[in-house]
Short mmCIF file of N, CA and C in Angstrom, two decimals:
data_model
loop_
_atom_site.label_atom_id
_atom_site.label_comp_id
_atom_site.label_asym_id
_atom_site.label_seq_id
_atom_site.Cartn_x
_atom_site.Cartn_y
_atom_site.Cartn_z
N MET A 1 116.52 97.22 127.71
CA MET A 1 117.56 96.74 126.74
C MET A 1 116.94 97.54 124.94
N LEU A 2 117.46 97.37 124.28
CA LEU A 2 117.69 98.68 123.80
C LEU A 2 117.07 97.93 122.59
N ASN A 3 116.50 98.35 121.51
CA ASN A 3 116.08 96.97 120.26
C ASN A 3 117.37 97.53 119.30
N ASN A 4 117.57 96.73 118.18
CA ASN A 4 117.91 97.21 117.00
C ASN A 4 117.56 98.13 116.26
N LEU A 5 118.76 97.91 115.22
CA LEU A 5 117.44 99.20 113.88
C LEU A 5 117.28 98.34 112.89
N ASN A 6 115.98 98.31 112.70
CA ASN A 6 115.31 97.70 111.66
C ASN A 6 114.49 98.70 111.09
N SER A 7 114.72 98.96 110.24
CA SER A 7 114.18 100.05 109.00
C SER A 7 113.90 100.49 107.28
N ILE A 8 113.13 100.37 106.83
CA ILE A 8 113.07 100.58 105.13
C ILE A 8 112.16 101.70 105.27
N LEU A 9 112.46 101.64 103.07
CA LEU A 9 112.07 102.99 102.99
C LEU A 9 112.05 102.03 101.88
N ILE A 10 110.81 102.06 100.80
CA ILE A 10 110.62 101.97 99.66
C ILE A 10 110.35 101.91 99.22
N GLU A 11 109.73 102.29 97.16
CA GLU A 11 109.98 102.42 96.53
C GLU A 11 109.12 101.47 95.99
N GLY A 12 107.49 101.39 94.90
CA GLY A 12 107.14 100.47 93.39
C GLY A 12 105.95 100.50 93.53
N ASN A 13 105.21 100.14 93.41
CA ASN A 13 103.96 99.91 92.19
C ASN A 13 103.71 98.63 92.59
N LEU A 14 102.25 98.28 93.34
CA LEU A 14 101.50 97.19 93.68
C LEU A 14 101.06 96.31 92.36
N VAL A 15 101.88 95.76 92.66
CA VAL A 15 101.29 94.54 91.46
C VAL A 15 100.63 93.84 91.12
N ARG A 16 98.96 93.32 92.40
CA ARG A 16 97.60 93.37 92.57
C ARG A 16 97.17 93.99 93.44
N ASP A 17 95.82 94.85 93.24
CA ASP A 17 94.95 95.15 94.09
C ASP A 17 94.84 93.85 95.99
N PRO A 18 95.29 95.29 96.84
CA PRO A 18 95.34 95.12 97.97
C PRO A 18 94.56 94.25 98.61
N GLU A 19 94.56 93.02 99.62
CA GLU A 19 93.43 92.49 100.60
C GLU A 19 93.74 93.16 101.75
N LEU A 20 92.65 93.39 101.93
CA LEU A 20 91.95 93.94 103.20
C LEU A 20 91.21 93.03 103.91
N LYS A 21 90.96 92.39 105.46
CA LYS A 21 90.70 91.50 106.20
C LYS A 21 90.81 91.94 107.38
N TYR A 22 89.95 90.92 108.10
CA TYR A 22 89.96 90.95 109.81
C TYR A 22 90.50 90.67 110.54
N THR A 23 90.84 90.65 111.43
CA THR A 23 91.22 89.84 113.17
C THR A 23 89.87 88.84 113.48
N PRO A 24 89.64 88.31 114.05
CA PRO A 24 88.80 88.02 115.05
C PRO A 24 88.22 88.78 115.56
N LYS A 25 89.34 89.51 116.47
CA LYS A 25 88.94 90.36 117.94
C LYS A 25 88.37 92.10 116.40
N GLY A 26 88.33 92.01 115.78
CA GLY A 26 88.33 93.17 115.14
C GLY A 26 89.39 93.66 114.11
N ALA A 27 90.56 94.07 113.72
CA ALA A 27 91.77 94.76 113.49
C ALA A 27 91.96 94.27 112.46
N ALA A 28 91.87 95.72 111.88
CA ALA A 28 92.03 95.43 110.29
C ALA A 28 93.51 95.19 109.37
N VAL A 29 93.71 94.56 109.13
CA VAL A 29 95.11 94.37 108.00
C VAL A 29 94.86 94.03 106.73
N CYS A 30 95.75 94.71 105.94
CA CYS A 30 95.49 94.60 104.29
C CYS A 30 96.93 94.47 104.29
N ASP A 31 97.69 93.43 103.02
CA ASP A 31 98.47 93.04 102.47
C ASP A 31 98.36 93.07 100.85
N PHE A 32 99.48 93.82 100.44
CA PHE A 32 99.23 94.16 99.56
C PHE A 32 100.87 93.79 99.13
N VAL A 33 101.54 93.24 97.47
CA VAL A 33 102.83 93.51 96.81
C VAL A 33 103.52 94.22 96.53
N LEU A 34 104.69 94.85 96.71
CA LEU A 34 104.95 95.58 95.61
C LEU A 34 106.60 95.28 95.08
N ALA A 35 106.23 96.20 93.69
CA ALA A 35 107.22 95.60 92.44
C ALA A 35 108.27 96.91 92.74
N SER A 36 109.27 96.86 93.01
CA SER A 36 109.95 98.08 93.10
C SER A 36 111.74 97.68 92.15
N ASN A 37 111.58 98.51 90.90
CA ASN A 37 112.65 98.13 89.84
C ASN A 37 113.71 99.10 90.44
N ARG A 38 115.48 98.14 89.63
CA ARG A 38 116.74 99.04 89.93
C ARG A 38 117.08 98.59 88.50
N TYR A 39 117.68 99.95 88.22
CA TYR A 39 118.62 99.79 86.93
C TYR A 39 119.81 99.59 86.74
N PHE A 40 120.33 99.55 85.80
CA PHE A 40 121.72 99.66 86.39
C PHE A 40 122.82 99.34 84.85
N LYS A 41 123.42 99.54 84.84
CA LYS A 41 124.29 99.89 83.73
C LYS A 41 125.19 97.69 83.40
N GLN A 42 125.20 97.58 82.35
CA GLN A 42 126.12 96.49 82.76
C GLN A 42 126.40 96.08 81.05
N ASP A 43 127.78 96.25 80.66
CA ASP A 43 128.10 96.04 79.52
C ASP A 43 127.40 97.23 78.39
N GLU A 44 127.61 98.35 78.81
CA GLU A 44 127.29 99.78 78.47
C GLU A 44 125.76 99.27 77.73
N GLU A 45 124.99 98.47 78.13
CA GLU A 45 123.49 97.77 77.98
C GLU A 45 122.87 98.00 79.59
N THR A 46 121.31 99.23 79.19
CA THR A 46 121.46 99.42 80.61
C THR A 46 120.11 98.14 80.84
N GLN A 47 120.02 97.50 82.25
CA GLN A 47 119.47 96.35 82.74
C GLN A 47 118.43 97.01 83.72
N LYS A 48 117.67 95.77 83.97
CA LYS A 48 116.68 96.13 84.79
C LYS A 48 116.70 94.69 85.73
N GLU A 49 116.29 95.25 86.68
CA GLU A 49 116.17 94.49 88.27
C GLU A 49 114.69 94.32 89.01
N VAL A 50 114.00 93.58 88.73
CA VAL A 50 113.03 93.50 89.33
C VAL A 50 112.91 92.65 90.84
N SER A 51 111.67 93.22 91.56
CA SER A 51 111.96 92.99 93.50
C SER A 51 110.46 93.55 93.65
N PHE A 52 110.42 91.86 94.35
CA PHE A 52 108.74 91.83 94.69
C PHE A 52 108.71 91.79 96.59
N PHE A 53 107.82 92.52 96.95
CA PHE A 53 108.24 92.38 98.69
C PHE A 53 106.36 92.44 98.92
N GLU A 54 106.47 91.58 99.95
CA GLU A 54 104.75 91.35 100.38
C GLU A 54 104.30 92.79 101.89
N VAL A 55 103.59 93.32 102.01
CA VAL A 55 103.87 94.69 102.50
C VAL A 55 102.00 94.60 103.88
N THR A 56 102.37 94.04 105.08
CA THR A 56 100.95 94.28 105.66
C THR A 56 101.86 95.35 106.94
N THR A 57 100.15 95.83 106.41
CA THR A 57 99.16 96.86 106.90
C THR A 57 98.74 96.16 108.34
N TRP A 58 98.35 97.71 109.04
CA TRP A 58 97.37 97.32 110.36
C TRP A 58 96.78 98.23 110.40
N SER A 59 95.55 97.80 111.30
CA SER A 59 94.00 99.06 111.54
C SER A 59 93.50 100.70 110.70
N ARG A 60 94.12 101.45 111.17
CA ARG A 60 93.55 102.55 110.31
C ARG A 60 94.60 102.56 109.30
N LEU A 61 95.48 102.61 108.76
CA LEU A 61 96.59 102.05 108.07
C LEU A 61 95.67 101.09 107.14
N ALA A 62 95.26 99.55 107.44
CA ALA A 62 95.01 99.39 106.78
C ALA A 62 93.44 99.16 105.76
N GLU A 63 93.07 100.64 106.39
CA GLU A 63 91.39 100.05 105.89
C GLU A 63 91.63 101.43 104.47
N VAL A 64 93.09 101.93 105.03
CA VAL A 64 92.84 103.53 103.58
C VAL A 64 93.36 102.94 102.74
N CYS A 65 94.67 101.63 103.16
CA CYS A 65 94.76 101.13 101.67
C CYS A 65 94.30 100.27 100.57
N GLY A 66 93.18 99.58 101.95
CA GLY A 66 92.69 98.90 101.22
C GLY A 66 91.65 99.15 100.50
N GLU A 67 90.52 101.00 100.81
CA GLU A 67 90.15 101.92 99.70
C GLU A 67 90.46 102.30 98.40
N TYR A 68 91.79 102.80 99.71
CA TYR A 68 92.64 103.56 97.51
C TYR A 68 93.50 102.69 96.96
N LEU A 69 93.70 102.13 97.70
CA LEU A 69 95.11 101.48 96.64
C LEU A 69 94.73 100.17 95.43
N LYS A 70 94.85 100.18 94.20
CA LYS A 70 95.04 99.02 93.39
C LYS A 70 95.95 99.04 92.38
N LYS A 71 96.01 98.16 91.42
CA LYS A 71 96.89 97.90 91.04
C LYS A 71 97.82 98.43 89.97
N GLY A 72 99.17 98.40 90.27
CA GLY A 72 99.51 99.81 89.18
C GLY A 72 99.85 100.87 90.27
N ARG A 73 99.00 100.77 91.52
CA ARG A 73 99.48 102.27 92.45
C ARG A 73 100.63 103.18 93.09
N GLY A 74 101.73 103.42 92.88
CA GLY A 74 102.48 104.14 93.01
C GLY A 74 102.74 104.39 94.74
N VAL A 75 103.61 103.73 95.80
CA VAL A 75 104.03 104.14 96.89
C VAL A 75 104.93 104.45 97.73
N ARG A 76 104.90 105.20 98.61
CA ARG A 76 106.54 104.00 99.47
C ARG A 76 106.64 104.29 100.45
N VAL A 77 106.53 103.29 100.84
CA VAL A 77 106.68 103.18 102.96
C VAL A 77 108.26 102.23 103.60
N VAL A 78 107.90 103.57 104.38
CA VAL A 78 108.19 103.69 105.33
C VAL A 78 108.27 102.60 106.74
N GLY A 79 108.54 101.00 107.46
CA GLY A 79 108.34 99.98 107.65
C GLY A 79 109.39 99.61 108.64
N ARG A 80 109.29 98.05 108.48
CA ARG A 80 110.85 97.53 109.69
C ARG A 80 110.47 95.90 108.91
N LEU A 81 111.36 95.47 109.28
CA LEU A 81 110.90 93.93 108.00
C LEU A 81 110.95 93.09 109.83
N LYS A 82 109.63 91.84 108.67
CA LYS A 82 109.78 90.97 109.74
C LYS A 82 110.32 89.57 109.74
N GLN A 83 110.70 88.33 110.17
CA GLN A 83 110.56 87.42 110.10
C GLN A 83 109.38 86.49 110.22
N ASP A 84 109.89 85.53 109.98
CA ASP A 84 108.14 84.60 109.62
C ASP A 84 109.56 82.80 109.75
N ARG A 85 109.18 82.19 111.16
CA ARG A 85 109.70 81.14 110.46
C ARG A 85 108.70 79.59 111.08
N TRP A 86 109.00 78.62 110.41
CA TRP A 86 108.58 77.54 110.77
C TRP A 86 108.90 76.52 109.39
N THR A 87 108.42 75.39 110.43
CA THR A 87 109.02 74.02 109.69
C THR A 87 107.34 73.10 108.88
N SER A 88 108.72 73.00 107.39
CA SER A 88 107.00 72.87 106.89
C SER A 88 107.22 71.53 106.48
N PRO A 89 106.48 71.13 106.53
CA PRO A 89 105.10 69.22 106.25
C PRO A 89 106.67 68.44 106.64
N GLU A 90 107.38 68.54 105.56
CA GLU A 90 108.13 67.72 105.35
C GLU A 90 110.05 67.30 106.60
N GLY A 91 109.77 68.67 107.66
CA GLY A 91 110.36 68.62 108.59
C GLY A 91 111.14 69.39 107.96
N GLN A 92 111.67 70.11 106.95
CA GLN A 92 112.81 70.89 106.55
C GLN A 92 112.50 72.95 107.51
N PRO A 93 112.92 72.97 107.87
CA PRO A 93 113.27 74.96 108.36
C PRO A 93 112.24 75.41 106.99
N ARG A 94 112.18 76.65 107.52
CA ARG A 94 111.69 77.55 106.07
C ARG A 94 111.48 79.00 107.28
N SER A 95 111.67 80.47 106.07
CA SER A 95 111.41 81.53 106.34
C SER A 95 111.19 82.25 105.17
N LYS A 96 110.52 83.44 105.94
CA LYS A 96 110.24 84.41 104.78
C LYS A 96 110.51 85.62 105.05
N VAL A 97 111.10 86.83 104.52
CA VAL A 97 110.55 88.15 105.49
C VAL A 97 109.64 88.59 104.70
N SER A 98 108.72 89.78 104.90
CA SER A 98 108.67 90.54 104.72
C SER A 98 108.61 92.28 105.64
N ILE A 99 107.52 92.53 105.43
CA ILE A 99 107.19 94.72 105.00
C ILE A 99 106.34 94.62 105.96
N VAL A 100 106.34 95.56 107.40
CA VAL A 100 104.99 95.94 108.74
C VAL A 100 105.59 96.90 108.06
N ALA A 101 104.03 97.32 106.99
CA ALA A 101 104.52 100.00 106.91
C ALA A 101 103.36 100.09 107.77
N GLU A 102 104.51 101.14 108.82
CA GLU A 102 104.17 101.44 109.69
C GLU A 102 103.76 103.57 108.65
N HIS A 103 103.50 103.50 107.42
CA HIS A 103 103.82 104.33 107.08
C HIS A 103 103.41 104.16 105.55
N VAL A 104 102.02 105.08 104.69
CA VAL A 104 102.46 104.55 103.65
C VAL A 104 102.65 105.99 102.50
N GLU A 105 102.99 106.17 101.77
CA GLU A 105 102.78 107.26 101.20
C GLU A 105 102.02 106.45 99.88
N PHE A 106 101.28 107.54 98.98
CA PHE A 106 100.99 107.00 97.94
C PHE A 106 101.15 108.20 97.06
N LYS A 107 101.36 107.93 95.91
CA LYS A 107 102.64 108.98 94.68
C LYS A 107 101.24 109.07 93.26
N PRO A 108 101.56 109.98 93.04
CA PRO A 108 100.17 110.35 92.15
C PRO A 108 99.87 109.37 91.00
N GLN A 109 98.43 109.67 90.61
CA GLN A 109 98.37 109.27 89.97
C GLN A 109 97.97 109.46 87.86
N ALA A 110 98.81 108.74 87.34
CA ALA A 110 98.52 109.60 85.70
C ALA A 110 97.05 109.69 85.24
N LYS A 111 96.35 110.28 85.53
CA LYS A 111 95.37 109.60 84.43
C LYS A 111 94.89 109.35 83.37
N LYS A 112 93.79 109.84 82.76
CA LYS A 112 93.59 109.22 81.05
C LYS A 112 93.27 110.21 80.42
N ASP A 113 93.27 110.02 79.53
CA ASP A 113 92.91 111.50 78.82
C ASP A 113 91.28 110.99 78.00
N GLY A 114 91.10 111.46 77.14
CA GLY A 114 89.83 111.54 76.32
C GLY A 114 89.79 110.77 75.28
N ASP A 115 90.64 109.94 74.51
CA ASP A 115 91.53 109.10 74.00
C ASP A 115 92.06 107.93 74.95
N GLY A 116 91.76 107.85 75.89
CA GLY A 116 92.14 106.55 76.73
C GLY A 116 93.99 106.61 76.80
N LYS A 117 94.66 107.79 76.33
CA LYS A 117 96.39 107.84 77.18
C LYS A 117 96.71 108.58 78.25
N ASP A 118 97.88 108.09 78.63
CA ASP A 118 98.22 108.43 79.44
C ASP A 118 98.84 110.09 80.02
N GLY A 119 97.70 110.43 80.61
CA GLY A 119 98.55 112.13 80.65
C GLY A 119 99.17 112.42 81.88
N GLU A 120 99.65 113.84 81.82
CA GLU A 120 99.06 114.77 82.74
C GLU A 120 98.45 114.63 84.28
N GLU A 121 99.08 114.04 85.85
CA GLU A 121 97.75 114.38 86.55
C GLU A 121 97.54 116.09 86.20
N LYS A 122 96.65 115.50 86.87
CA LYS A 122 95.55 117.23 87.26
C LYS A 122 94.60 117.34 88.49
N ALA A 123 94.49 118.10 87.92
CA ALA A 123 93.55 119.19 89.97
C ALA A 123 92.40 117.95 89.56
N ALA A 124 91.92 117.40 90.77
CA ALA A 124 90.48 117.34 90.02
C ALA A 124 89.65 118.57 90.94
N GLU A 125 88.49 118.34 90.36
CA GLU A 125 87.52 119.50 90.09
C GLU A 125 86.70 119.11 90.30
N VAL A 126 86.07 119.61 91.77
CA VAL A 126 85.32 119.29 92.99
C VAL A 126 83.57 120.07 93.08
N PRO A 127 82.83 120.03 92.53
CA PRO A 127 81.69 121.07 93.22
C PRO A 127 81.82 121.83 94.52
N ALA A 128 81.07 123.39 94.27
CA ALA A 128 81.28 123.47 95.79
C ALA A 128 80.07 122.91 96.53
N GLU A 129 79.72 121.83 96.31
CA GLU A 129 79.09 121.32 98.05
C GLU A 129 78.85 119.88 98.13
N LYS A 130 80.39 119.22 97.47
CA LYS A 130 81.27 118.41 97.69
C LYS A 130 82.58 119.28 98.51
N ALA A 131 82.99 119.73 98.37
CA ALA A 131 84.88 120.81 98.48
C ALA A 131 84.72 120.45 100.56
N ASP A 132 83.80 120.75 100.76
CA ASP A 132 83.32 120.43 101.94
C ASP A 132 83.86 119.21 103.06
N GLU A 133 83.77 117.95 101.89
CA GLU A 133 83.22 116.70 102.14
C GLU A 133 84.79 115.92 101.80
N ALA A 134 84.94 116.57 100.38
CA ALA A 134 86.50 116.53 99.69
C ALA A 134 87.82 116.95 100.65
N ALA A 135 87.16 118.16 101.21
CA ALA A 135 88.17 117.94 102.60
C ALA A 135 88.18 117.05 103.62
N THR A 136 87.45 116.81 103.88
CA THR A 136 86.89 116.23 105.08
C THR A 136 87.57 114.63 104.36
N ASP A 137 88.01 113.59 103.31
CA ASP A 137 88.04 112.87 103.18
C ASP A 137 89.65 112.80 102.22
N ASP A 138 90.19 114.07 102.23
CA ASP A 138 91.85 114.32 101.95
C ASP A 138 92.35 114.16 103.32
N ALA A 139 91.67 115.18 104.37
CA ALA A 139 91.94 115.71 105.56
C ALA A 139 91.87 113.77 106.03
N GLU A 140 91.14 112.95 106.21
CA GLU A 140 91.15 111.83 106.82
C GLU A 140 92.15 111.22 105.93
N LEU A 141 92.15 111.06 105.14
CA LEU A 141 92.94 110.04 104.37
C LEU A 141 94.57 110.59 104.89
N LYS A 142 95.40 111.50 104.54
CA LYS A 142 96.31 111.88 105.28
C LYS A 142 96.18 112.31 106.54
N GLU A 143 95.87 112.25 107.27
CA GLU A 143 96.18 111.81 108.84
C GLU A 143 95.88 110.19 109.15
N ALA A 144 94.83 109.46 108.14
CA ALA A 144 94.85 107.70 107.90
C ALA A 144 96.27 107.45 107.59
N ALA A 145 97.32 108.54 106.95
CA ALA A 145 98.45 107.62 106.19
C ALA A 145 99.09 108.06 106.98
N GLY A 146 99.44 108.91 108.32
CA GLY A 146 100.44 109.49 108.98
C GLY A 146 101.19 110.91 108.22
N PHE A 147 100.37 111.59 108.47
CA PHE A 147 100.94 112.89 107.65
C PHE A 147 100.76 114.31 108.55
#
């Protein structure tokens, strides 16, 4: 039997720092909340609608997200929707839909200049003795993120 299509692609910014945990069997799990903005015109005025989505990552991707993501960082998430269902203590049926990420792309960060103002992102300068280490870290990050 074939699975139905269950796929989502969403971009946004982290609402707070991610939370990295480990299951009793040692599997890494990282949870974060993503805010996604939608702008539209209504009566000649631009309106903003913000939606919040809970995202879960697993394994090495969870470890990378836990290490590199911070509040405010922009990401693009590719994954699937997951619905949890339960009964409340009052006997009411409840449900929640969240995103299980299969791929997380980190968007470039704006760097602060010497005056503490946002500036263009600049290429990082790495001393020669750190170049091999930085290249290895970058390769690991890209591999873990699914590139």
